Amino acid sequence: MGETVIKTDKLTKRFGDFIAADEITFEVEKGEIFGFLGANGAGKTTAMRMLCGLSIPSSGSATIAGFDVYKQTEQIKRNIGYMSQKFSLYEDLTVIENIKFFGGIYGLTDLQIKTKSDELLHNLGLKQEAKKLVASLPLGWKQKLSFSVAVLHEPKIVFLDEPTGGVDPVTRRQFWDLIYNAADRGVTIFVTTHYMDEAEYCNRISLMVDGKIKALDTPRNLKNTFGVETMDEVFYKLARGAKRGD
Amino acid sequence: MRTIKFLLQKEFRQIFRNRAILAMVMVMPVMQLLILPLASNYEVKNVNIAVIDNDHSSYSQKLISKITASGYFKLTGYDFSFKEAFKLIESDKADLILEIPHGFERNLVREDEQKLFIAVNAINGTKANLGGVYLTGIIKNFNADVRVQLVQPGKFNQQPTITIASSNWFNPYLNYHVFMVPGILAILVTMIGGFLTALNIVKEKEVGTIEQINVTPIKKHHFILGKLIPFWILGNIVFTLGLIVSWLIYGITPLGNILLLYAFIAVYLLAISGFGLLISTFCDTQQQAMFVMFFFMMVFILMGGLFTSIDSMPDWAKFVTKFNPVAYLIDVMRMIILKGSGFKDIAKQLGTIGLFAVVLNSWAIINYKKTS
């Protein structure tokens, strides 16, 4: 521990008059599982897109794996994995074709792609489905595949935007096993979620309300601070005052 | 290079898995080349004519039979009053009215002079215009025949005449297939190159897969090349198919060097695909891309010189056609296929299209943004 991989200072994104992310400041250390919580419309996805180099901030500063979010977006992209809220692998390609394609795009060698994809299919138990079109897989498997593809090139940080939305509890547990495995290998996990049980799995949590970070601590400390028993209540206490959202 | 290999692999897999697109790419050119040249024809036939014969003489009968025998006219009304004949025009049953006055034969023989009246329905401009010209021609001819019969050819009254012998080069029989086929081929290549590429990137935007691409360290020009090359290859295949069809069905083979033709098509496909890609970087949905592309295609095709001659356009329109890639293609296709033009003759067009290709593709690369 001790190595900071994400560092933001007053990072802000405006769309016209609307301030989607308002001076957010935080740090994430290597190997951490960092939970990024907030109600719908709080600005989580906007913040995450800035950190991934998909969106240029309006003001403030941030470095990801030591690279600047304004000028070094392409270096950032080499060092991160990203799994968007919306499933975005190619549905008209097979499982193995998707793995090979993204492996190739990230510049892995043929040998690396071969061993990685064998390992991945084995871990996910997808050997039988390797030659099926991704469109035919159930959602839970798609999400697990998405995650595995996002960490295929062994990024330093992986960003997960609501990875378990709409997934059954068993698959969610399996998904978190994958996350823990990656964290054990030293990958930093940056994850947004709406499930408070999942929030408990995180090392630290930040909670966004109306574009601002309202709380940032370990789940245990947060519960103590607010004098409540569960993360649900912490979330409720903080997010109740939200003016945005649907 | 390795990245491009992976991109191409992916793109071709997707194309070959999309049966509908594949069928369209293969069947559309063949069908269009089979049907369109047979249907679209500049020649005006079946002009409906109504004749008001007030004379009922043998000469008026001769004139009418000469008109109907020409093959261009269909007699749809005879022996009406002008009012009734005009009704035929109003109900679109007649395109022309020919009125033969009283005493047609008598005046022609005795007075050496006669007037006929032609009324033309100008709603269908081409038909009316050409119909009028044909009719005048036939009447002139009739007049000449009458002269020969009535007047004994002699030294004194021989009128000087100029006979014009014309020969049609490069298309001696004025065969319209020969004229249309290269043009239709040009449009097919344009459709494949332009539409498919325009829709492709936008589809990735719609489905959301572009997000996963944008978060990788992929180079922008690699991505654009990965989109460009597959449709370039597809365009060449369609073009080859089209050439085979025009050879098998219409017996049209390029008079000029076929390699030169392919060289021009190669550059042209780069340009038109680049245009499609550029459109796609501006649009967010396939609907938008479709409409924008359709707008440009209409302009390109109607101002491309396929249906109407560019030389007869007003100056501003001629200027616009300078920026129309389709106009260059139709021009060069006809030059190489029909006229057998060589490299020197098309060098200027080739250079211009090459410039288009560079500008459009660079613009597409610049305008494709991985970071918003």
PDB file of C-alpha atoms in Angstrom, chain A:
ATOM      1  CA  MET A   1       0.000   0.000   0.000  1.00  0.00           C
ATOM      2  CA  GLY A   2       0.911   3.640  -0.087  1.00  0.00           C
ATOM      3  CA  GLU A   3       1.115   4.118  -3.865  1.00  0.00           C
ATOM      4  CA  THR A   4      -1.586   6.511  -5.034  1.00  0.00           C
ATOM      5  CA  VAL A   5      -3.045   5.520  -8.426  1.00  0.00           C
ATOM      6  CA  ILE A   6      -6.002   7.911  -8.656  1.00  0.00           C
ATOM      7  CA  LYS A   7      -5.703  11.443  -7.427  1.00  0.00           C
ATOM      8  CA  THR A   8      -8.253  14.153  -8.137  1.00  0.00           C
ATOM      9  CA  ASP A   9      -8.355  17.750  -7.012  1.00  0.00           C
ATOM     10  CA  LYS A  10     -11.544  19.802  -7.391  1.00  0.00           C
ATOM     11  CA  LEU A  11     -12.401  17.914 -10.567  1.00  0.00           C
ATOM     12  CA  THR A  12     -15.467  19.512 -12.178  1.00  0.00           C
ATOM     13  CA  LYS A  13     -17.579  18.846 -15.257  1.00  0.00           C
ATOM     14  CA  ARG A  14     -20.179  21.324 -16.471  1.00  0.00           C
ATOM     15  CA  PHE A  15     -22.701  20.819 -19.250  1.00  0.00           C
ATOM     16  CA  GLY A  16     -23.883  24.373 -19.818  1.00  0.00           C
ATOM     17  CA  ASP A  17     -25.410  25.546 -16.553  1.00  0.00           C
ATOM     18  CA  PHE A  18     -25.586  22.049 -15.160  1.00  0.00           C
ATOM     19  CA  ILE A  19     -22.707  20.992 -12.925  1.00  0.00           C
ATOM     20  CA  ALA A  20     -22.598  17.216 -13.242  1.00  0.00           C
ATOM     21  CA  ALA A  21     -19.533  16.778 -11.066  1.00  0.00           C
ATOM     22  CA  ASP A  22     -18.710  19.564  -8.613  1.00  0.00           C
ATOM     23  CA  GLU A  23     -15.154  19.890  -7.298  1.00  0.00           C
ATOM     24  CA  ILE A  24     -14.662  16.266  -6.400  1.00  0.00           C
ATOM     25  CA  THR A  25     -11.433  15.551  -4.568  1.00  0.00           C
ATOM     26  CA  PHE A  26     -10.226  12.124  -3.480  1.00  0.00           C
ATOM     27  CA  GLU A  27      -7.363   9.650  -3.695  1.00  0.00           C
ATOM     28  CA  VAL A  28      -7.362   5.933  -4.314  1.00  0.00           C
ATOM     29  CA  GLU A  29      -4.430   3.675  -3.478  1.00  0.00           C
ATOM     30  CA  LYS A  30      -3.070   0.719  -5.358  1.00  0.00           C
ATOM     31  CA  GLY A  31      -4.939  -2.545  -4.812  1.00  0.00           C
ATOM     32  CA  GLU A  32      -7.869  -0.832  -3.158  1.00  0.00           C
ATOM     33  CA  ILE A  33     -11.497  -1.643  -3.876  1.00  0.00           C
ATOM     34  CA  PHE A  34     -13.000   1.804  -3.989  1.00  0.00           C
ATOM     35  CA  GLY A  35     -16.804   2.049  -3.929  1.00  0.00           C
ATOM     36  CA  PHE A  36     -18.281   5.041  -5.703  1.00  0.00           C
ATOM     37  CA  LEU A  37     -21.835   5.430  -4.443  1.00  0.00           C
ATOM     38  CA  GLY A  38     -24.596   7.888  -5.131  1.00  0.00           C
ATOM     39  CA  ALA A  39     -28.225   8.144  -6.136  1.00  0.00           C
ATOM     40  CA  ASN A  40     -29.256   8.097  -9.808  1.00  0.00           C
ATOM     41  CA  GLY A  41     -28.127  11.307 -11.472  1.00  0.00           C
ATOM     42  CA  ALA A  42     -25.632  12.142  -8.723  1.00  0.00           C
ATOM     43  CA  GLY A  43     -22.830  12.369 -11.313  1.00  0.00           C
ATOM     44  CA  LYS A  44     -21.060   9.047 -10.794  1.00  0.00           C
ATOM     45  CA  THR A  45     -20.877   8.085 -14.469  1.00  0.00           C
ATOM     46  CA  THR A  46     -19.725  11.576 -15.472  1.00  0.00           C
ATOM     47  CA  ALA A  47     -16.945  11.448 -12.896  1.00  0.00           C
ATOM     48  CA  MET A  48     -15.933   7.988 -14.019  1.00  0.00           C
ATOM     49  CA  ARG A  49     -15.853   8.977 -17.692  1.00  0.00           C
ATOM     50  CA  MET A  50     -13.480  11.821 -16.829  1.00  0.00           C
ATOM     51  CA  LEU A  51     -11.187   9.443 -14.974  1.00  0.00           C
ATOM     52  CA  CYS A  52     -11.165   7.056 -17.958  1.00  0.00           C
ATOM     53  CA  GLY A  53     -10.164   9.748 -20.426  1.00  0.00           C
ATOM     54  CA  LEU A  54     -13.504   9.561 -22.233  1.00  0.00           C
ATOM     55  CA  SER A  55     -14.524  13.047 -21.197  1.00  0.00           C
ATOM     56  CA  ILE A  56     -12.357  16.139 -20.679  1.00  0.00           C
ATOM     57  CA  PRO A  57     -12.998  17.877 -17.312  1.00  0.00           C
ATOM     58  CA  SER A  58     -14.170  21.499 -17.223  1.00  0.00           C
ATOM     59  CA  SER A  59     -11.806  22.395 -14.389  1.00  0.00           C
ATOM     60  CA  GLY A  60      -9.759  20.906 -11.561  1.00  0.00           C
ATOM     61  CA  SER A  61      -7.050  18.312 -11.990  1.00  0.00           C
ATOM     62  CA  ALA A  62      -6.606  14.574 -11.791  1.00  0.00           C
ATOM     63  CA  THR A  63      -3.978  11.975 -12.481  1.00  0.00           C
ATOM     64  CA  ILE A  64      -4.682   8.323 -13.218  1.00  0.00           C
ATOM     65  CA  ALA A  65      -1.738   5.949 -12.816  1.00  0.00           C
ATOM     66  CA  GLY A  66       0.403   9.079 -12.886  1.00  0.00           C
ATOM     67  CA  PHE A  67      -1.074  10.423 -16.157  1.00  0.00           C
ATOM     68  CA  ASP A  68      -2.905  13.692 -16.581  1.00  0.00           C
ATOM     69  CA  VAL A  69      -6.602  13.505 -17.550  1.00  0.00           C
ATOM     70  CA  TYR A  70      -6.317  16.492 -19.868  1.00  0.00           C
ATOM     71  CA  LYS A  71      -3.243  15.719 -21.898  1.00  0.00           C
ATOM     72  CA  GLN A  72      -2.439  12.067 -21.473  1.00  0.00           C
ATOM     73  CA  THR A  73      -5.783  10.386 -22.098  1.00  0.00           C
ATOM     74  CA  GLU A  74      -4.231   7.803 -24.415  1.00  0.00           C
ATOM     75  CA  GLN A  75      -1.596   6.782 -21.834  1.00  0.00           C
ATOM     76  CA  ILE A  76      -4.376   6.511 -19.270  1.00  0.00           C
ATOM     77  CA  LYS A  77      -6.289   4.217 -21.614  1.00  0.00           C
ATOM     78  CA  ARG A  78      -3.308   1.892 -21.835  1.00  0.00           C
ATOM     79  CA  ASN A  79      -3.348   1.477 -18.057  1.00  0.00           C
ATOM     80  CA  ILE A  80      -7.000   1.075 -17.282  1.00  0.00           C
ATOM     81  CA  GLY A  81      -9.859  -1.278 -17.976  1.00  0.00           C
ATOM     82  CA  TYR A  82     -13.424  -0.051 -18.276  1.00  0.00           C
ATOM     83  CA  MET A  83     -16.770  -1.737 -18.116  1.00  0.00           C
ATOM     84  CA  SER A  84     -19.629   0.561 -19.007  1.00  0.00           C
ATOM     85  CA  GLN A  85     -23.112   0.553 -17.550  1.00  0.00           C
ATOM     86  CA  LYS A  86     -24.485  -0.590 -20.868  1.00  0.00           C
ATOM     87  CA  PHE A  87     -23.211  -3.953 -22.097  1.00  0.00           C
ATOM     88  CA  SER A  88     -20.767  -3.086 -24.848  1.00  0.00           C
ATOM     89  CA  LEU A  89     -19.041  -6.146 -26.166  1.00  0.00           C
ATOM     90  CA  TYR A  90     -19.929  -7.186 -29.720  1.00  0.00           C
ATOM     91  CA  GLU A  91     -23.118  -9.221 -29.612  1.00  0.00           C
ATOM     92  CA  ASP A  92     -22.603 -10.488 -33.139  1.00  0.00           C
ATOM     93  CA  LEU A  93     -19.209 -11.953 -32.312  1.00  0.00           C
ATOM     94  CA  THR A  94     -18.647 -15.129 -30.336  1.00  0.00           C
ATOM     95  CA  VAL A  95     -17.216 -15.176 -26.819  1.00  0.00           C
ATOM     96  CA  ILE A  96     -13.767 -16.182 -28.005  1.00  0.00           C
ATOM     97  CA  GLU A  97     -13.813 -13.669 -30.879  1.00  0.00           C
ATOM     98  CA  ASN A  98     -14.555 -10.837 -28.462  1.00  0.00           C
ATOM     99  CA  ILE A  99     -11.717 -11.893 -26.191  1.00  0.00           C
ATOM    100  CA  LYS A 100      -9.272 -12.152 -29.094  1.00  0.00           C
ATOM    101  CA  PHE A 101     -10.377  -8.839 -30.574  1.00  0.00           C
ATOM    102  CA  PHE A 102      -9.927  -6.810 -27.413  1.00  0.00           C
ATOM    103  CA  GLY A 103      -6.717  -8.657 -26.570  1.00  0.00           C
ATOM    104  CA  GLY A 104      -5.416  -7.711 -30.007  1.00  0.00           C
ATOM    105  CA  ILE A 105      -6.498  -4.092 -29.700  1.00  0.00           C
ATOM    106  CA  TYR A 106      -4.627  -3.809 -26.407  1.00  0.00           C
ATOM    107  CA  GLY A 107      -1.548  -5.128 -28.169  1.00  0.00           C
ATOM    108  CA  LEU A 108      -1.219  -8.563 -26.572  1.00  0.00           C
ATOM    109  CA  THR A 109       0.848 -11.124 -28.474  1.00  0.00           C
ATOM    110  CA  ASP A 110      -0.826 -14.188 -29.992  1.00  0.00           C
ATOM    111  CA  LEU A 111       0.645 -16.369 -27.248  1.00  0.00           C
ATOM    112  CA  GLN A 112      -0.628 -14.029 -24.541  1.00  0.00           C
ATOM    113  CA  ILE A 113      -4.064 -13.976 -26.135  1.00  0.00           C
ATOM    114  CA  LYS A 114      -4.115 -17.765 -26.309  1.00  0.00           C
ATOM    115  CA  THR A 115      -3.127 -18.369 -22.692  1.00  0.00           C
ATOM    116  CA  LYS A 116      -5.250 -15.500 -21.393  1.00  0.00           C
ATOM    117  CA  SER A 117      -8.363 -16.624 -23.192  1.00  0.00           C
ATOM    118  CA  ASP A 118      -7.933 -20.258 -22.126  1.00  0.00           C
ATOM    119  CA  GLU A 119      -7.502 -19.125 -18.535  1.00  0.00           C
ATOM    120  CA  LEU A 120     -10.445 -16.774 -18.761  1.00  0.00           C
ATOM    121  CA  LEU A 121     -12.814 -19.333 -20.291  1.00  0.00           C
ATOM    122  CA  HIS A 122     -11.747 -21.836 -17.656  1.00  0.00           C
ATOM    123  CA  ASN A 123     -12.272 -19.416 -14.756  1.00  0.00           C
ATOM    124  CA  LEU A 124     -15.660 -18.332 -15.991  1.00  0.00           C
ATOM    125  CA  GLY A 125     -16.711 -21.874 -16.866  1.00  0.00           C
ATOM    126  CA  LEU A 126     -17.490 -20.686 -20.392  1.00  0.00           C
ATOM    127  CA  LYS A 127     -15.532 -23.354 -22.274  1.00  0.00           C
ATOM    128  CA  GLN A 128     -18.701 -24.832 -23.759  1.00  0.00           C
ATOM    129  CA  GLU A 129     -19.971 -21.438 -24.840  1.00  0.00           C
ATOM    130  CA  ALA A 130     -16.719 -20.157 -26.337  1.00  0.00           C
ATOM    131  CA  LYS A 131     -18.047 -20.431 -29.880  1.00  0.00           C
ATOM    132  CA  LYS A 132     -21.512 -19.086 -29.167  1.00  0.00           C
ATOM    133  CA  LEU A 133     -22.529 -15.590 -30.117  1.00  0.00           C
ATOM    134  CA  VAL A 134     -22.406 -13.240 -27.150  1.00  0.00           C
ATOM    135  CA  ALA A 135     -25.992 -12.195 -27.899  1.00  0.00           C
ATOM    136  CA  SER A 136     -27.171 -15.653 -26.840  1.00  0.00           C
ATOM    137  CA  LEU A 137     -25.611 -15.533 -23.352  1.00  0.00           C
ATOM    138  CA  PRO A 138     -27.681 -14.702 -20.248  1.00  0.00           C
ATOM    139  CA  LEU A 139     -27.016 -11.274 -18.710  1.00  0.00           C
ATOM    140  CA  GLY A 140     -25.039 -12.589 -15.744  1.00  0.00           C
ATOM    141  CA  TRP A 141     -22.547 -14.323 -18.009  1.00  0.00           C
ATOM    142  CA  LYS A 142     -22.310 -11.321 -20.257  1.00  0.00           C
ATOM    143  CA  GLN A 143     -21.370  -9.157 -17.281  1.00  0.00           C
ATOM    144  CA  LYS A 144     -18.741 -11.607 -16.073  1.00  0.00           C
ATOM    145  CA  LEU A 145     -17.339 -11.789 -19.597  1.00  0.00           C
ATOM    146  CA  SER A 146     -17.295  -7.988 -19.806  1.00  0.00           C
ATOM    147  CA  PHE A 147     -15.315  -7.764 -16.602  1.00  0.00           C
ATOM    148  CA  SER A 148     -12.845 -10.409 -17.694  1.00  0.00           C
ATOM    149  CA  VAL A 149     -12.303  -8.625 -21.002  1.00  0.00           C
ATOM    150  CA  ALA A 150     -11.790  -5.342 -19.124  1.00  0.00           C
ATOM    151  CA  VAL A 151      -8.937  -6.848 -17.090  1.00  0.00           C
ATOM    152  CA  LEU A 152      -7.525  -8.985 -19.922  1.00  0.00           C
ATOM    153  CA  HIS A 153      -4.582  -6.671 -20.544  1.00  0.00           C
ATOM    154  CA  GLU A 154      -3.762  -6.510 -16.808  1.00  0.00           C
ATOM    155  CA  PRO A 155      -4.517  -2.856 -16.287  1.00  0.00           C
ATOM    156  CA  LYS A 156      -3.447  -1.021 -13.136  1.00  0.00           C
ATOM    157  CA  ILE A 157      -6.966   0.209 -12.497  1.00  0.00           C
ATOM    158  CA  VAL A 158     -10.317  -1.108 -13.619  1.00  0.00           C
ATOM    159  CA  PHE A 159     -13.422   1.075 -13.670  1.00  0.00           C
ATOM    160  CA  LEU A 160     -16.749  -0.684 -13.275  1.00  0.00           C
ATOM    161  CA  ASP A 161     -19.940   1.275 -13.852  1.00  0.00           C
ATOM    162  CA  GLU A 162     -22.796  -0.560 -12.096  1.00  0.00           C
ATOM    163  CA  PRO A 163     -21.452  -3.943 -13.130  1.00  0.00           C
ATOM    164  CA  THR A 164     -24.102  -5.971 -11.345  1.00  0.00           C
ATOM    165  CA  GLY A 165     -27.231  -4.090 -12.354  1.00  0.00           C
ATOM    166  CA  GLY A 166     -30.034  -6.536 -13.087  1.00  0.00           C
ATOM    167  CA  VAL A 167     -28.003  -9.600 -12.134  1.00  0.00           C
ATOM    168  CA  ASP A 168     -29.235 -12.341  -9.762  1.00  0.00           C
ATOM    169  CA  PRO A 169     -27.710 -12.652  -6.216  1.00  0.00           C
ATOM    170  CA  VAL A 170     -25.735 -15.813  -6.964  1.00  0.00           C
ATOM    171  CA  THR A 171     -24.125 -14.323 -10.044  1.00  0.00           C
ATOM    172  CA  ARG A 172     -23.458 -11.138  -8.093  1.00  0.00           C
ATOM    173  CA  ARG A 173     -21.489 -13.155  -5.530  1.00  0.00           C
ATOM    174  CA  GLN A 174     -19.526 -14.834  -8.303  1.00  0.00           C
ATOM    175  CA  PHE A 175     -18.900 -11.436  -9.839  1.00  0.00           C
ATOM    176  CA  TRP A 176     -17.472 -10.146  -6.575  1.00  0.00           C
ATOM    177  CA  ASP A 177     -15.233 -13.192  -6.375  1.00  0.00           C
ATOM    178  CA  LEU A 178     -13.799 -12.077  -9.716  1.00  0.00           C
ATOM    179  CA  ILE A 179     -13.302  -8.573  -8.335  1.00  0.00           C
ATOM    180  CA  TYR A 180     -11.494  -9.886  -5.253  1.00  0.00           C
ATOM    181  CA  ASN A 181      -9.280 -12.065  -7.418  1.00  0.00           C
ATOM    182  CA  ALA A 182      -8.286  -9.059  -9.486  1.00  0.00           C
ATOM    183  CA  ALA A 183      -7.673  -6.954  -6.360  1.00  0.00           C
ATOM    184  CA  ASP A 184      -5.449  -9.710  -4.978  1.00  0.00           C
ATOM    185  CA  ARG A 185      -3.330  -9.454  -8.128  1.00  0.00           C
ATOM    186  CA  GLY A 186      -2.817  -5.777  -7.290  1.00  0.00           C
ATOM    187  CA  VAL A 187      -5.438  -4.319  -9.645  1.00  0.00           C
ATOM    188  CA  THR A 188      -7.151  -1.260  -8.211  1.00  0.00           C
ATOM    189  CA  ILE A 189     -10.938  -1.515  -8.456  1.00  0.00           C
ATOM    190  CA  PHE A 190     -13.101   1.553  -8.870  1.00  0.00           C
ATOM    191  CA  VAL A 191     -16.734   0.482  -8.767  1.00  0.00           C
ATOM    192  CA  THR A 192     -20.134   2.154  -8.712  1.00  0.00           C
ATOM    193  CA  THR A 193     -23.113   0.298  -7.344  1.00  0.00           C
ATOM    194  CA  HIS A 194     -26.594   0.700  -5.973  1.00  0.00           C
ATOM    195  CA  TYR A 195     -26.450  -2.424  -3.835  1.00  0.00           C
ATOM    196  CA  MET A 196     -25.525  -1.597  -0.244  1.00  0.00           C
ATOM    197  CA  ASP A 197     -24.433  -5.143   0.526  1.00  0.00           C
ATOM    198  CA  GLU A 198     -21.874  -4.714  -2.247  1.00  0.00           C
ATOM    199  CA  ALA A 199     -20.789  -1.427  -0.670  1.00  0.00           C
ATOM    200  CA  GLU A 200     -19.813  -3.419   2.407  1.00  0.00           C
ATOM    201  CA  TYR A 201     -17.332  -5.409   0.285  1.00  0.00           C
ATOM    202  CA  CYS A 202     -15.388  -2.254  -0.559  1.00  0.00           C
ATOM    203  CA  ASN A 203     -12.321  -1.092   1.319  1.00  0.00           C
ATOM    204  CA  ARG A 204     -13.427   2.504   1.162  1.00  0.00           C
ATOM    205  CA  ILE A 205     -16.513   4.270  -0.039  1.00  0.00           C
ATOM    206  CA  SER A 206     -17.305   7.705  -1.326  1.00  0.00           C
ATOM    207  CA  LEU A 207     -20.863   8.895  -1.482  1.00  0.00           C
ATOM    208  CA  MET A 208     -21.912  11.454  -4.058  1.00  0.00           C
ATOM    209  CA  VAL A 209     -24.945  13.687  -3.697  1.00  0.00           C
ATOM    210  CA  ASP A 210     -25.866  16.259  -6.380  1.00  0.00           C
ATOM    211  CA  GLY A 211     -22.427  16.170  -7.979  1.00  0.00           C
ATOM    212  CA  LYS A 212     -20.502  16.585  -4.700  1.00  0.00           C
ATOM    213  CA  ILE A 213     -18.745  13.996  -2.555  1.00  0.00           C
ATOM    214  CA  LYS A 214     -20.587  14.091   0.810  1.00  0.00           C
ATOM    215  CA  ALA A 215     -18.763  11.299   2.635  1.00  0.00           C
ATOM    216  CA  LEU A 216     -15.615   9.267   2.138  1.00  0.00           C
ATOM    217  CA  ASP A 217     -14.396   6.553   4.513  1.00  0.00           C
ATOM    218  CA  THR A 218     -14.383   2.854   5.235  1.00  0.00           C
ATOM    219  CA  PRO A 219     -17.854   1.293   5.528  1.00  0.00           C
ATOM    220  CA  ARG A 220     -17.317   0.683   9.249  1.00  0.00           C
ATOM    221  CA  ASN A 221     -16.265   4.264   9.983  1.00  0.00           C
ATOM    222  CA  LEU A 222     -19.170   5.630   7.994  1.00  0.00           C
ATOM    223  CA  LYS A 223     -21.655   3.589  10.012  1.00  0.00           C
ATOM    224  CA  ASN A 224     -20.031   4.762  13.241  1.00  0.00           C
ATOM    225  CA  THR A 225     -20.008   8.403  12.171  1.00  0.00           C
ATOM    226  CA  PHE A 226     -23.679   8.372  11.358  1.00  0.00           C
ATOM    227  CA  GLY A 227     -24.508   6.135  14.306  1.00  0.00           C
ATOM    228  CA  VAL A 228     -26.365   3.556  12.267  1.00  0.00           C
ATOM    229  CA  GLU A 229     -26.237  -0.212  11.812  1.00  0.00           C
ATOM    230  CA  THR A 230     -26.206  -0.644   8.041  1.00  0.00           C
ATOM    231  CA  MET A 231     -24.870   1.049   4.918  1.00  0.00           C
ATOM    232  CA  ASP A 232     -28.460   1.325   3.730  1.00  0.00           C
ATOM    233  CA  GLU A 233     -29.151   3.814   6.523  1.00  0.00           C
ATOM    234  CA  VAL A 234     -25.958   5.754   5.810  1.00  0.00           C
ATOM    235  CA  PHE A 235     -26.982   6.060   2.190  1.00  0.00           C
ATOM    236  CA  TYR A 236     -30.506   7.049   3.131  1.00  0.00           C
ATOM    237  CA  LYS A 237     -29.365   9.743   5.558  1.00  0.00           C
ATOM    238  CA  LEU A 238     -27.064  11.321   3.010  1.00  0.00           C
ATOM    239  CA  ALA A 239     -28.969  10.876  -0.223  1.00  0.00           C
ATOM    240  CA  ARG A 240     -32.361  11.869   1.189  1.00  0.00           C
ATOM    241  CA  GLY A 241     -31.519  15.527   0.728  1.00  0.00           C
ATOM    242  CA  ALA A 242     -30.666  15.068  -2.943  1.00  0.00           C
ATOM    243  CA  LYS A 243     -32.365  17.486  -5.294  1.00  0.00           C
ATOM    244  CA  ARG A 244     -31.425  15.680  -8.504  1.00  0.00           C
ATOM    245  CA  GLY A 245     -32.265  12.229  -9.641  1.00  0.00           C
ATOM    246  CA  ASP A 246     -35.352  10.606 -10.953  1.00  0.00           C
TER     247      ASP A 246
END
